[in-house]
C-alpha cells in the first residue's frame, strides 16, 4: 500500500496512491488469493516503484484462519532517490481456534537509502535521511523511518513486514523551515482472527404427554333386586322409629304384658284349685 502526498508553496511535488494485491477470506469459509502482480503506481508524481507481488492470500476455516503476503525485487524511489530496496519481503499470520496466534515476517536484502538494515519487531525501528532536490526549497531532504510489526492477542494476529513513514524537510528561500508529512508505505501486511467457537446444538427435551383431566366416575346403577349397601361399616338396626328410646319402650311394654299374663294365669289356677278343694 502506497499513500504519499506533499506540496511546497501550493505546488504538488509528491503524489502516489495504490494498493497492489489484496485478499479477503470468504465469509462462508475458503481461500482468496492474488498472485504475480506487477508493482506499478499509475499517475504517480515524484514516486517510482517496481517489483512483484508474488502472492497475497487469506484463508478462513472452521478450526483456523490465516493470511500471508510476499513481495520480490522491490525498488521504491521518491524524488529521484532510491529509498527502499529488497530482494524478498514476507508477512504471515495464523489464528487457530485452539492454541496461540502467531505473526511472522522475513526480509532478504532490505536496504534504506542504499544501506542494509535489520528491523526488530515492535521497536522504534530505523531512521535515515537523504538529500533531495525540490523546487522552492533549500536544504531539502527525505527523512524515512522503517518499522516492523508482529503482534498477537488472544483472538487475532497482525504482521507488517515493512512500514515506512516519510517526511520532507527544507527551507523556503527567504522563509521558514518546513517539515511536511508525506505519508506511509506498507510492504507485506497480513491479519487474521481466531475462528468463533461453534454454537452448541441445544439438546431436545423430550415432551411429556399432558395428562387428561380426570373424569368423574359415574356411580354404579343400583340393581333393584339387590339391597343397597350403606356407605359405612356400621350395620343399620332393623327397626322402625325415630331412635333407640322407642325400641326400649316397646320392649318394656311387652315384658310387662308377659309378666301380667303369667300372673293372671297363676291366680286363675289357684282360684280353681281352691274351688275344687
mmCIF file of C-alpha atoms in Angstrom:
data_model
loop_
_atom_site.group_PDB
_atom_site.id
_atom_site.type_symbol
_atom_site.label_atom_id
_atom_site.label_comp_id
_atom_site.label_asym_id
_atom_site.label_seq_id
_atom_site.Cartn_x
_atom_site.Cartn_y
_atom_site.Cartn_z
ATOM 1 C CA UNK A 1 0.000 0.000 0.000
ATOM 2 C CA UNK A 2 1.366 3.409 -1.033
ATOM 3 C CA UNK A 3 -0.223 6.619 0.242
ATOM 4 C CA UNK A 4 2.061 9.635 -0.344
ATOM 5 C CA UNK A 5 1.330 13.300 -0.935
ATOM 6 C CA UNK A 6 3.238 16.579 -0.410
ATOM 7 C CA UNK A 7 3.125 20.135 -1.741
ATOM 8 C CA UNK A 8 5.522 23.068 -1.496
ATOM 9 C CA UNK A 9 4.147 26.586 -1.813
ATOM 10 C CA UNK A 10 0.886 25.084 -3.001
ATOM 11 C CA UNK A 11 2.538 23.080 -5.772
ATOM 12 C CA UNK A 12 2.319 19.249 -5.536
ATOM 13 C CA UNK A 13 5.744 17.633 -5.561
ATOM 14 C CA UNK A 14 4.794 14.101 -4.430
ATOM 15 C CA UNK A 15 1.592 12.211 -5.264
ATOM 16 C CA UNK A 16 1.155 8.436 -5.198
ATOM 17 C CA UNK A 17 -1.677 6.187 -4.090
ATOM 18 C CA UNK A 18 -2.078 2.480 -4.762
ATOM 19 C CA UNK A 19 -2.977 -0.845 -3.197
ATOM 20 C CA UNK A 20 -1.317 -3.656 -5.115
ATOM 21 C CA UNK A 21 -2.658 -7.078 -4.227
ATOM 22 C CA UNK A 22 -5.368 -7.708 -1.644
ATOM 23 C CA UNK A 23 -7.128 -10.818 -0.370
ATOM 24 C CA UNK A 24 -10.073 -11.236 1.971
ATOM 25 C CA UNK A 25 -11.129 -14.661 3.174
ATOM 26 C CA UNK A 26 -14.704 -15.570 2.126
ATOM 27 C CA UNK A 27 -17.273 -15.092 4.879
ATOM 28 C CA UNK A 28 -18.532 -18.635 4.429
ATOM 29 C CA UNK A 29 -15.044 -20.150 4.558
ATOM 30 C CA UNK A 30 -12.366 -20.866 1.977
ATOM 31 C CA UNK A 31 -9.406 -19.039 0.442
ATOM 32 C CA UNK A 32 -8.997 -15.826 -1.532
ATOM 33 C CA UNK A 33 -5.681 -15.114 -3.219
ATOM 34 C CA UNK A 34 -3.881 -12.992 -5.819
ATOM 35 C CA UNK A 35 -0.547 -13.823 -7.418
ATOM 36 C CA UNK A 36 2.163 -12.481 -9.732
ATOM 37 C CA UNK A 37 1.135 -8.811 -9.697
ATOM 38 C CA UNK A 38 3.498 -6.202 -11.124
ATOM 39 C CA UNK A 39 4.179 -3.287 -8.785
ATOM 40 C CA UNK A 40 3.281 -0.081 -10.579
ATOM 41 C CA UNK A 41 1.738 3.219 -9.484
ATOM 42 C CA UNK A 42 -0.183 4.775 -12.373
ATOM 43 C CA UNK A 43 -0.385 8.583 -12.267
ATOM 44 C CA UNK A 44 2.279 8.913 -9.587
ATOM 45 C CA UNK A 45 4.217 12.197 -9.247
ATOM 46 C CA UNK A 46 7.742 12.140 -7.786
ATOM 47 C CA UNK A 47 7.443 8.410 -6.939
ATOM 48 C CA UNK A 48 8.616 5.296 -8.783
ATOM 49 C CA UNK A 49 8.093 1.655 -7.868
ATOM 50 C CA UNK A 50 8.858 -1.744 -9.348
ATOM 51 C CA UNK A 51 8.882 -5.387 -8.332
ATOM 52 C CA UNK A 52 6.356 -8.195 -7.993
ATOM 53 C CA UNK A 53 3.676 -9.105 -5.501
ATOM 54 C CA UNK A 54 4.378 -12.818 -5.542
ATOM 55 C CA UNK A 55 1.259 -13.722 -3.569
ATOM 56 C CA UNK A 56 -1.358 -12.417 -1.196
ATOM 57 C CA UNK A 57 -3.664 -14.995 0.356
ATOM 58 C CA UNK A 58 -6.287 -15.223 3.081
ATOM 59 C CA UNK A 59 -7.999 -18.372 4.352
ATOM 60 C CA UNK A 60 -10.943 -18.851 6.686
ATOM 61 C CA UNK A 61 -11.705 -22.294 8.109
ATOM 62 C CA UNK A 62 -13.648 -23.937 10.921
ATOM 63 C CA UNK A 63 -10.559 -24.633 13.012
ATOM 64 C CA UNK A 64 -8.134 -21.880 11.870
ATOM 65 C CA UNK A 65 -7.717 -18.777 9.732
ATOM 66 C CA UNK A 66 -4.515 -17.490 8.152
ATOM 67 C CA UNK A 67 -3.054 -14.922 5.747
ATOM 68 C CA UNK A 68 0.243 -14.215 4.036
ATOM 69 C CA UNK A 69 1.878 -11.723 1.668
ATOM 70 C CA UNK A 70 5.123 -11.884 -0.282
ATOM 71 C CA UNK A 71 6.965 -9.251 -2.347
ATOM 72 C CA UNK A 72 10.031 -9.810 -4.513
ATOM 73 C CA UNK A 73 12.604 -7.491 -6.125
ATOM 74 C CA UNK A 74 11.155 -4.305 -4.682
ATOM 75 C CA UNK A 75 12.543 -0.890 -5.591
ATOM 76 C CA UNK A 76 10.856 2.302 -4.330
ATOM 77 C CA UNK A 77 12.169 5.747 -5.258
ATOM 78 C CA UNK A 78 10.983 9.205 -4.128
ATOM 79 C CA UNK A 79 12.084 12.492 -5.701
ATOM 80 C CA UNK A 80 14.700 10.685 -7.763
ATOM 81 C CA UNK A 81 16.303 8.943 -4.775
ATOM 82 C CA UNK A 82 16.269 5.190 -4.083
ATOM 83 C CA UNK A 83 14.523 4.863 -0.743
ATOM 84 C CA UNK A 84 13.731 1.156 -0.176
ATOM 85 C CA UNK A 85 15.124 -1.913 -1.927
ATOM 86 C CA UNK A 86 14.616 -5.592 -1.066
ATOM 87 C CA UNK A 87 15.057 -8.989 -2.660
ATOM 88 C CA UNK A 88 12.171 -10.506 -0.682
ATOM 89 C CA UNK A 89 9.767 -9.390 1.996
ATOM 90 C CA UNK A 90 7.145 -11.665 3.621
ATOM 91 C CA UNK A 91 4.457 -11.495 6.278
ATOM 92 C CA UNK A 92 2.400 -14.409 7.591
ATOM 93 C CA UNK A 93 -0.154 -14.899 10.362
ATOM 94 C CA UNK A 94 -2.036 -17.904 11.712
ATOM 95 C CA UNK A 95 -5.044 -17.892 14.004
ATOM 96 C CA UNK A 96 -6.033 -21.383 15.191
ATOM 97 C CA UNK A 97 -9.226 -21.782 17.166
ATOM 98 C CA UNK A 98 -7.232 -23.727 19.750
ATOM 99 C CA UNK A 99 -3.730 -22.571 20.649
ATOM 100 C CA UNK A 100 -1.694 -19.344 20.377
ATOM 101 C CA UNK A 101 -1.978 -16.905 17.475
ATOM 102 C CA UNK A 102 1.248 -16.309 15.506
ATOM 103 C CA UNK A 103 2.720 -13.478 13.414
ATOM 104 C CA UNK A 104 5.981 -13.710 11.459
ATOM 105 C CA UNK A 105 7.941 -11.532 8.995
ATOM 106 C CA UNK A 106 11.120 -12.040 6.965
ATOM 107 C CA UNK A 107 13.465 -9.837 4.895
ATOM 108 C CA UNK A 108 16.135 -10.619 2.356
ATOM 109 C CA UNK A 109 18.403 -7.823 1.095
ATOM 110 C CA UNK A 110 16.462 -4.988 2.769
ATOM 111 C CA UNK A 111 18.100 -1.581 2.274
ATOM 112 C CA UNK A 112 17.224 2.003 3.241
ATOM 113 C CA UNK A 113 18.852 4.684 1.075
ATOM 114 C CA UNK A 114 21.209 2.007 -0.215
ATOM 115 C CA UNK A 115 22.317 0.821 3.255
ATOM 116 C CA UNK A 116 21.429 -2.618 4.642
ATOM 117 C CA UNK A 117 19.087 -2.519 7.610
ATOM 118 C CA UNK A 118 17.786 -5.073 10.101
ATOM 119 C CA UNK A 119 14.382 -4.485 11.617
ATOM 120 C CA UNK A 120 13.348 -5.800 15.003
ATOM 121 C CA UNK A 121 9.637 -6.328 15.650
ATOM 122 C CA UNK A 122 7.709 -3.750 17.666
ATOM 123 C CA UNK A 123 10.611 -1.329 18.188
ATOM 124 C CA UNK A 124 11.064 2.310 17.132
ATOM 125 C CA UNK A 125 12.738 0.959 14.022
ATOM 126 C CA UNK A 126 15.458 2.503 11.861
ATOM 127 C CA UNK A 127 15.557 6.132 10.716
ATOM 128 C CA UNK A 128 17.705 7.639 7.964
ATOM 129 C CA UNK A 129 17.672 10.672 5.650
ATOM 130 C CA UNK A 130 18.919 11.646 2.226
ATOM 131 C CA UNK A 131 19.238 14.954 0.400
ATOM 132 C CA UNK A 132 16.790 15.593 -2.430
ATOM 133 C CA UNK A 133 16.098 18.384 -4.877
ATOM 134 C CA UNK A 134 12.749 20.179 -4.537
ATOM 135 C CA UNK A 135 11.857 23.373 -6.420
ATOM 136 C CA UNK A 136 11.348 26.233 -3.933
ATOM 137 C CA UNK A 137 13.284 24.545 -1.096
ATOM 138 C CA UNK A 138 16.868 24.771 0.045
ATOM 139 C CA UNK A 139 18.497 22.023 2.059
ATOM 140 C CA UNK A 140 15.647 19.660 1.252
ATOM 141 C CA UNK A 141 15.852 16.088 2.486
ATOM 142 C CA UNK A 142 13.721 12.985 2.865
ATOM 143 C CA UNK A 143 13.517 11.521 6.341
ATOM 144 C CA UNK A 144 12.339 7.905 6.474
ATOM 145 C CA UNK A 145 11.635 5.600 9.419
ATOM 146 C CA UNK A 146 11.177 1.876 8.841
ATOM 147 C CA UNK A 147 9.378 -0.237 11.440
ATOM 148 C CA UNK A 148 8.300 -3.841 11.712
ATOM 149 C CA UNK A 149 5.155 -5.137 13.449
ATOM 150 C CA UNK A 150 4.494 -8.622 14.808
ATOM 151 C CA UNK A 151 1.644 -8.588 17.317
ATOM 152 C CA UNK A 152 -0.818 -11.112 18.656
ATOM 153 C CA UNK A 153 -3.762 -11.002 21.019
ATOM 154 C CA UNK A 154 -5.914 -13.756 22.427
ATOM 155 C CA UNK A 155 -8.067 -13.659 19.278
ATOM 156 C CA UNK A 156 -6.018 -12.074 16.457
ATOM 157 C CA UNK A 157 -2.617 -11.604 14.838
ATOM 158 C CA UNK A 158 -1.042 -8.830 12.743
ATOM 159 C CA UNK A 159 2.197 -8.879 10.752
ATOM 160 C CA UNK A 160 3.550 -5.858 8.841
ATOM 161 C CA UNK A 161 6.940 -6.613 7.331
ATOM 162 C CA UNK A 162 7.916 -3.020 6.490
ATOM 163 C CA UNK A 163 6.113 0.193 7.325
ATOM 164 C CA UNK A 164 7.833 3.318 6.006
ATOM 165 C CA UNK A 165 6.906 6.742 7.370
ATOM 166 C CA UNK A 166 8.232 9.552 5.155
ATOM 167 C CA UNK A 167 8.682 13.275 5.860
ATOM 168 C CA UNK A 168 10.073 16.072 3.677
ATOM 169 C CA UNK A 169 12.017 18.910 5.254
ATOM 170 C CA UNK A 170 13.617 22.039 3.800
ATOM 171 C CA UNK A 171 13.702 25.806 3.933
ATOM 172 C CA UNK A 172 11.742 28.056 1.664
ATOM 173 C CA UNK A 173 14.011 30.613 0.077
ATOM 174 C CA UNK A 174 13.800 33.614 2.353
ATOM 175 C CA UNK A 175 11.256 31.792 4.575
ATOM 176 C CA UNK A 176 10.838 29.274 7.389
ATOM 177 C CA UNK A 177 11.967 25.680 7.741
ATOM 178 C CA UNK A 178 9.268 23.248 6.581
ATOM 179 C CA UNK A 179 8.566 19.767 7.952
ATOM 180 C CA UNK A 180 5.968 18.163 5.707
ATOM 181 C CA UNK A 181 4.411 14.742 6.455
ATOM 182 C CA UNK A 182 4.498 12.865 3.152
ATOM 183 C CA UNK A 183 2.717 9.665 4.107
ATOM 184 C CA UNK A 184 3.136 5.926 4.569
ATOM 185 C CA UNK A 185 4.183 2.908 2.547
ATOM 186 C CA UNK A 186 3.285 -0.557 3.825
ATOM 187 C CA UNK A 187 5.067 -3.547 2.318
ATOM 188 C CA UNK A 188 3.641 -7.052 3.003
ATOM 189 C CA UNK A 189 0.836 -6.973 5.573
ATOM 190 C CA UNK A 190 -1.244 -9.867 6.911
ATOM 191 C CA UNK A 191 -4.007 -10.055 9.518
ATOM 192 C CA UNK A 192 -6.277 -12.789 10.861
ATOM 193 C CA UNK A 193 -8.771 -13.524 13.626
ATOM 194 C CA UNK A 194 -9.433 -16.668 15.609
ATOM 195 C CA UNK A 195 -12.479 -18.560 14.307
ATOM 196 C CA UNK A 196 -15.510 -18.412 16.565
ATOM 197 C CA UNK A 197 -16.324 -21.413 18.696
ATOM 198 C CA UNK A 198 -19.157 -23.426 17.158
ATOM 199 C CA UNK A 199 -22.532 -22.823 18.724
ATOM 200 C CA UNK A 200 -23.562 -25.989 20.588
ATOM 201 C CA UNK A 201 -26.684 -27.667 19.309
ATOM 202 C CA UNK A 202 -29.338 -27.498 22.017
ATOM 203 C CA UNK A 203 -30.369 -30.905 23.368
ATOM 204 C CA UNK A 204 -34.016 -31.555 22.709
ATOM 205 C CA UNK A 205 -36.054 -32.097 25.860
ATOM 206 C CA UNK A 206 -38.474 -34.988 25.449
ATOM 207 C CA UNK A 207 -42.022 -33.753 25.517
ATOM 208 C CA UNK A 208 -44.096 -35.300 28.224
ATOM 209 C CA UNK A 209 -47.709 -36.080 27.328
ATOM 210 C CA UNK A 210 -50.161 -33.778 29.014
ATOM 211 C CA UNK A 211 -52.327 -35.834 31.360
ATOM 212 C CA UNK A 212 -56.005 -35.743 30.522
ATOM 213 C CA UNK A 213 -58.141 -34.224 33.264
ATOM 214 C CA UNK A 214 -59.636 -36.933 35.452
ATOM 215 C CA UNK A 215 -63.201 -37.655 34.537
ATOM 216 C CA UNK A 216 -65.684 -38.174 37.400
ATOM 217 C CA UNK A 217 -66.556 -41.820 37.835
ATOM 218 C CA UNK A 218 -70.241 -42.390 37.420
ATOM 219 C CA UNK A 219 -71.945 -44.084 40.367
ATOM 220 C CA UNK A 220 -72.966 -47.632 39.506
ATOM 221 C CA UNK A 221 -76.631 -48.059 38.774
ATOM 222 C CA UNK A 222 -78.279 -49.874 41.640
ATOM 223 C CA UNK A 223 -79.686 -53.301 40.875
ATOM 224 C CA UNK A 224 -83.303 -53.172 42.111
ATOM 225 C CA UNK A 225 -83.036 -56.853 43.043
ATOM 226 C CA UNK A 226 -80.075 -56.330 45.364
ATOM 227 C CA UNK A 227 -80.101 -54.470 48.716
ATOM 228 C CA UNK A 228 -78.361 -51.124 48.773
ATOM 229 C CA UNK A 229 -75.179 -51.190 50.889
ATOM 230 C CA UNK A 230 -74.682 -48.467 53.430
ATOM 231 C CA UNK A 231 -71.625 -46.214 52.893
ATOM 232 C CA UNK A 232 -70.228 -47.103 56.346
ATOM 233 C CA UNK A 233 -69.164 -50.278 58.143
ATOM 234 C CA UNK A 234 -71.742 -49.934 60.903
ATOM 235 C CA UNK A 235 -74.912 -52.075 60.374
ATOM 236 C CA UNK A 236 -78.295 -50.359 60.336
ATOM 237 C CA UNK A 237 -80.681 -51.512 63.089
ATOM 238 C CA UNK A 238 -83.794 -53.314 61.611
ATOM 239 C CA UNK A 239 -86.434 -51.305 63.489
ATOM 240 C CA UNK A 240 -88.935 -48.605 62.690
ATOM 241 C CA UNK A 241 -88.917 -45.461 64.727
ATOM 242 C CA UNK A 242 -87.120 -42.256 65.336
ATOM 243 C CA UNK A 243 -84.482 -43.550 67.825
ATOM 244 C CA UNK A 244 -83.334 -46.293 70.249
ATOM 245 C CA UNK A 245 -85.545 -44.963 73.120
ATOM 246 C CA UNK A 246 -88.647 -46.032 71.226
ATOM 247 C CA UNK A 247 -87.233 -49.526 70.887
ATOM 248 C CA UNK A 248 -86.717 -49.881 74.667
ATOM 249 C CA UNK A 249 -90.248 -48.582 75.288
ATOM 250 C CA UNK A 250 -91.729 -51.261 73.127
ATOM 251 C CA UNK A 251 -89.555 -53.931 74.720
ATOM 252 C CA UNK A 252 -90.524 -52.744 78.207
ATOM 253 C CA UNK A 253 -94.212 -52.771 77.387
ATOM 254 C CA UNK A 254 -94.011 -56.287 76.010
ATOM 255 C CA UNK A 255 -92.218 -57.502 79.114
ATOM 256 C CA UNK A 256 -94.902 -56.013 81.383
ATOM 257 C CA UNK A 257 -97.580 -57.682 79.328
ATOM 258 C CA UNK A 258 -95.804 -61.015 79.547
ATOM 259 C CA UNK A 259 -95.456 -60.722 83.330
ATOM 260 C CA UNK A 260 -99.073 -59.644 83.714
ATOM 261 C CA UNK A 261 -100.303 -62.566 81.649
ATOM 262 C CA UNK A 262 -98.284 -65.047 83.623
ATOM 263 C CA UNK A 263 -99.533 -63.666 86.921
ATOM 264 C CA UNK A 264 -103.138 -63.835 85.741
ATOM 265 C CA UNK A 265 -102.761 -67.494 84.797
ATOM 266 C CA UNK A 266 -101.279 -68.343 88.176
ATOM 267 C CA UNK A 267 -104.094 -66.539 90.003
ATOM 268 C CA UNK A 268 -106.686 -68.327 87.867
ATOM 269 C CA UNK A 269 -105.136 -71.727 88.587
ATOM 270 C CA UNK A 270 -105.077 -71.045 92.343
ATOM 271 C CA UNK A 271 -108.722 -69.929 92.279
ATOM 272 C CA UNK A 272 -109.787 -73.142 90.514
ATOM 273 C CA UNK A 273 -107.758 -75.156 92.939
ATOM 274 C CA UNK A 274 -109.478 -73.520 95.892
ATOM 275 C CA UNK A 275 -112.902 -74.126 94.466
ATOM 276 C CA UNK A 276 -112.127 -77.781 93.651
ATOM 277 C CA UNK A 277 -110.881 -78.356 97.152
#
